[in-house]
Tab-separated table of N, CA and C in Angstrom:
chain	number	residue	atom	x	y	z
A	2	MET	N	-166.013	182.693	234.027
A	2	MET	CA	-164.475	182.114	233.476
A	2	MET	C	-163.279	183.084	234.211
A	3	LEU	N	-162.437	182.305	234.787
A	3	LEU	CA	-161.415	183.291	235.064
A	3	LEU	C	-160.049	183.020	234.447
A	4	ALA	N	-159.098	183.904	234.091
A	4	ALA	CA	-157.929	183.483	233.627
A	4	ALA	C	-156.814	184.034	234.675
A	5	VAL	N	-155.813	183.284	234.882
A	5	VAL	CA	-154.740	183.404	235.675
A	5	VAL	C	-153.537	182.947	235.151
A	6	LYS	N	-152.255	183.649	235.135
A	6	LYS	CA	-151.091	183.526	234.721
A	6	LYS	C	-150.388	182.578	235.825
A	7	GLY	N	-149.506	181.938	235.210
A	7	GLY	CA	-148.565	181.129	236.520
A	7	GLY	C	-147.625	180.445	235.595
A	8	VAL	N	-146.849	179.574	236.638
A	8	VAL	CA	-145.635	178.936	235.703
A	8	VAL	C	-145.530	177.475	236.364
A	9	TYR	N	-145.207	176.764	235.099
A	9	TYR	CA	-145.258	175.438	235.275
A	9	TYR	C	-143.990	174.845	235.578
A	10	ASP	N	-143.328	174.138	236.773
A	10	ASP	CA	-142.197	173.834	236.751
A	10	ASP	C	-142.323	172.195	237.701
A	11	ASN	N	-141.634	171.296	236.852
A	11	ASN	CA	-141.497	170.298	237.800
A	11	ASN	C	-142.325	169.465	238.233
A	12	GLY	N	-143.543	169.437	237.571
A	12	GLY	CA	-144.846	168.894	237.546
A	12	GLY	C	-145.907	169.678	238.463
A	13	ARG	N	-145.639	171.059	238.951
A	13	ARG	CA	-146.401	171.477	239.600
A	13	ARG	C	-146.926	173.022	238.819
A	14	ILE	N	-147.989	173.639	238.987
A	14	ILE	CA	-148.235	174.741	238.904
A	14	ILE	C	-148.479	175.781	239.851
A	15	TYR	N	-147.760	176.730	239.896
A	15	TYR	CA	-147.569	178.166	240.344
A	15	TYR	C	-148.342	179.516	240.023
A	16	PHE	N	-149.292	179.739	240.689
A	16	PHE	CA	-150.244	180.882	240.087
A	16	PHE	C	-149.300	182.253	240.525
A	17	SER	N	-149.432	183.042	239.570
A	17	SER	CA	-148.741	184.341	239.974
A	17	SER	C	-149.773	185.219	240.889
A	18	GLU	N	-150.874	185.228	241.204
A	18	GLU	CA	-151.894	185.572	241.873
A	18	GLU	C	-152.665	184.171	242.830
A	19	ASN	N	-153.254	184.972	244.208
A	19	ASN	CA	-153.903	183.822	244.866
A	19	ASN	C	-155.214	183.857	244.238
A	20	VAL	N	-155.726	182.565	244.047
A	20	VAL	CA	-157.206	182.270	243.339
A	20	VAL	C	-157.817	181.331	244.767
A	21	LYS	N	-159.154	181.937	245.089
A	21	LYS	CA	-159.894	181.156	245.996
A	21	LYS	C	-161.066	180.728	245.431
A	22	MET	N	-161.256	179.494	245.573
A	22	MET	CA	-162.551	178.730	244.974
A	22	MET	C	-163.366	177.984	246.134
A	23	SER	N	-164.808	178.456	246.117
A	23	SER	CA	-165.343	177.673	247.248
A	23	SER	C	-165.659	176.086	247.233
A	24	LYS	N	-165.106	175.500	245.788
A	24	LYS	CA	-165.452	174.130	245.581
A	24	LYS	C	-164.430	173.812	244.679
A	25	PRO	N	-164.253	172.829	244.308
A	25	PRO	CA	-163.433	172.092	243.176
A	25	PRO	C	-163.917	172.667	241.772
A	26	VAL	N	-162.960	173.204	241.084
A	26	VAL	CA	-163.426	173.509	239.677
A	26	VAL	C	-162.515	173.001	238.789
A	27	SER	N	-163.077	172.635	237.393
A	27	SER	CA	-162.201	172.322	236.151
A	27	SER	C	-161.708	173.254	235.770
A	28	VAL	N	-160.283	173.262	235.428
A	28	VAL	CA	-159.579	174.047	234.687
A	28	VAL	C	-159.003	173.468	233.481
A	29	ILE	N	-158.439	174.341	232.529
A	29	ILE	CA	-157.714	174.360	231.232
A	29	ILE	C	-156.345	174.903	231.294
A	30	ILE	N	-155.354	173.997	231.251
A	30	ILE	CA	-153.967	174.496	231.372
A	30	ILE	C	-153.300	174.683	229.829
A	31	THR	N	-152.928	175.718	229.588
A	31	THR	CA	-152.345	176.050	228.274
A	31	THR	C	-150.994	176.255	228.424
A	32	PHE	N	-150.107	175.542	227.652
A	32	PHE	CA	-148.546	175.760	227.552
A	32	PHE	C	-148.259	176.675	226.806
A	33	LEU	N	-147.622	178.183	226.982
A	33	LEU	CA	-147.579	179.149	226.166
A	33	LEU	C	-146.051	178.857	225.450
A	34	GLU	N	-145.529	178.612	226.090
A	34	GLU	CA	-143.896	178.353	225.291
A	34	GLU	C	-143.890	176.974	224.146
A	35	GLU	N	-143.362	177.266	223.120
A	35	GLU	CA	-143.335	176.408	221.998
A	35	GLU	C	-142.552	175.095	222.404
A	36	HIS	N	-141.384	175.198	223.043
A	36	HIS	CA	-140.534	173.949	223.517
A	36	HIS	C	-141.357	173.089	224.554
A	37	ILE	N	-141.781	171.918	224.176
A	37	ILE	CA	-142.456	171.343	225.231
A	37	ILE	C	-141.895	169.678	225.039
A	38	GLU	N	-141.315	168.889	226.036
A	38	GLU	CA	-140.840	167.334	225.876
A	38	GLU	C	-142.066	166.540	226.237
A	39	VAL	N	-142.293	165.675	225.309
A	39	VAL	CA	-143.438	164.851	225.241
A	39	VAL	C	-142.076	163.353	225.758
A	40	PRO	N	-142.510	162.780	226.551
A	40	PRO	CA	-141.868	161.654	226.749
A	40	PRO	C	-142.192	160.791	225.694
A	41	GLU	N	-140.969	159.782	225.268
A	41	GLU	CA	-140.975	158.904	224.474
A	41	GLU	C	-141.856	157.412	224.721
A	42	LYS	N	-142.214	157.094	223.914
A	42	LYS	CA	-143.419	155.838	224.225
A	42	LYS	C	-142.254	154.937	224.356
A	43	LYS	N	-142.303	153.999	225.233
A	43	LYS	CA	-141.582	152.748	225.553
A	43	LYS	C	-142.307	151.535	225.226
A	44	PHE	N	-143.494	151.544	225.104
A	44	PHE	CA	-144.123	150.354	224.967
A	44	PHE	C	-145.265	150.316	224.077
A	45	ASP	N	-145.492	149.973	223.122
A	45	ASP	CA	-146.720	149.831	221.902
A	45	ASP	C	-147.429	148.763	222.167
A	46	LEU	N	-148.561	148.828	222.585
A	46	LEU	CA	-149.521	147.503	222.865
A	46	LEU	C	-149.986	147.156	221.260
A	47	ASP	N	-149.887	147.979	220.455
A	47	ASP	CA	-150.376	147.506	219.021
A	47	ASP	C	-149.222	146.527	218.674
A	48	LYS	N	-148.186	146.692	218.841
A	48	LYS	CA	-147.132	145.704	218.570
A	48	LYS	C	-147.049	144.529	219.339
A	49	LEU	N	-147.667	144.328	220.300
A	49	LEU	CA	-147.642	142.914	221.257
A	49	LEU	C	-148.189	141.767	220.623
A	50	SER	N	-147.487	140.787	220.600
A	50	SER	CA	-147.951	139.544	219.896
A	50	SER	C	-147.739	138.469	221.064
A	51	PHE	N	-148.836	137.831	221.681
A	51	PHE	CA	-149.103	136.856	222.528
A	51	PHE	C	-147.638	135.696	222.209
A	52	ARG	N	-147.242	135.570	220.630
A	52	ARG	CA	-146.605	134.247	220.445
A	52	ARG	C	-145.031	134.867	220.626
A	53	LYS	N	-144.862	136.062	220.260
A	53	LYS	CA	-143.520	136.673	220.591
A	53	LYS	C	-143.139	136.584	221.921
A	54	THR	N	-144.240	137.347	222.810
A	54	THR	CA	-143.989	137.313	224.276
A	54	THR	C	-143.628	135.902	224.686
A	55	ARG	N	-144.314	134.889	224.560
A	55	ARG	CA	-144.192	133.620	224.760
A	55	ARG	C	-142.579	133.222	224.694
A	56	GLU	N	-142.287	133.486	223.103
A	56	GLU	CA	-141.012	133.005	222.911
A	56	GLU	C	-139.815	133.629	223.880
A	57	LEU	N	-140.272	134.809	224.129
A	57	LEU	CA	-139.276	135.578	224.799
A	57	LEU	C	-139.109	135.103	226.209
A	58	LEU	N	-140.152	134.634	226.848
A	58	LEU	CA	-139.940	134.064	228.147
A	58	LEU	C	-139.937	132.548	228.372
A	59	LYS	N	-139.426	131.939	227.202
A	59	LYS	CA	-139.682	130.597	227.408
A	59	LYS	C	-138.334	130.074	228.086
A	60	ASN	N	-137.332	131.023	228.388
A	60	ASN	CA	-136.387	130.537	229.387
A	60	ASN	C	-136.537	131.195	230.787
A	61	CYS	N	-137.579	131.802	230.944
A	61	CYS	CA	-137.594	132.662	232.129
A	61	CYS	C	-137.912	131.271	233.034
A	62	LYS	N	-137.075	131.300	234.234
A	62	LYS	CA	-137.560	130.337	235.329
A	62	LYS	C	-138.245	131.321	236.625
A	63	GLY	N	-139.574	130.951	236.860
A	63	GLY	CA	-140.099	131.398	238.041
A	63	GLY	C	-141.273	132.259	237.239
A	64	SER	N	-141.793	133.405	238.244
A	64	SER	CA	-143.255	134.109	237.829
A	64	SER	C	-142.644	135.302	237.406
A	65	LEU	N	-143.153	135.672	236.166
A	65	LEU	CA	-142.890	137.010	235.491
A	65	LEU	C	-143.178	138.151	236.346
A	66	SER	N	-144.673	138.166	236.973
A	66	SER	CA	-144.907	139.175	237.950
A	66	SER	C	-143.967	139.041	239.084
A	67	ASP	N	-143.350	138.182	239.727
A	67	ASP	CA	-142.500	138.492	240.662
A	67	ASP	C	-141.088	139.087	240.105
A	68	ALA	N	-140.672	138.369	238.865
A	68	ALA	CA	-139.569	139.440	238.259
A	68	ALA	C	-139.834	141.008	238.037
A	69	VAL	N	-140.973	141.055	237.487
A	69	VAL	CA	-141.377	142.748	237.411
A	69	VAL	C	-141.661	143.491	238.296
A	70	ILE	N	-142.112	142.902	239.698
A	70	ILE	CA	-142.183	143.712	240.789
A	70	ILE	C	-140.759	143.623	241.324
A	71	GLU	N	-139.908	142.630	241.100
A	71	GLU	CA	-138.580	142.987	242.310
A	71	GLU	C	-137.956	144.211	240.998
A	72	GLU	N	-137.944	144.006	239.758
A	72	GLU	CA	-137.478	145.007	238.975
A	72	GLU	C	-137.850	146.588	239.114
A	73	ARG	N	-138.816	146.966	239.550
A	73	ARG	CA	-139.584	147.935	239.913
A	73	ARG	C	-139.043	148.247	241.141
A	74	ARG	N	-138.877	147.482	242.438
A	74	ARG	CA	-138.562	147.894	243.433
A	74	ARG	C	-136.826	148.474	243.288
A	75	ILE	N	-136.189	147.643	242.475
A	75	ILE	CA	-134.570	148.102	242.688
A	75	ILE	C	-134.630	149.557	241.833
A	76	GLU	N	-135.544	149.851	241.073
A	76	GLU	CA	-135.886	151.211	240.269
A	76	GLU	C	-135.856	152.174	241.120
A	77	LEU	N	-136.709	151.775	242.288
A	77	LEU	CA	-137.029	152.914	243.267
A	77	LEU	C	-136.014	153.339	244.060
């Protein structure tokens, strides 16, 4: 086992020293600082109800799939 210090920044990990491995290896990443932001859960599948979903979509004209795809394109 090898321990290497580094810094996590904006989704990337930067090692404080060069590490060379001859093949892919499993790693364990431990965040040492106490403040870690956990994204807020936006959608809880446990609370999903088919009946409620149908009620919410009763006035929807067209395809829900098309509406979701269009919404995601706009967000990009």
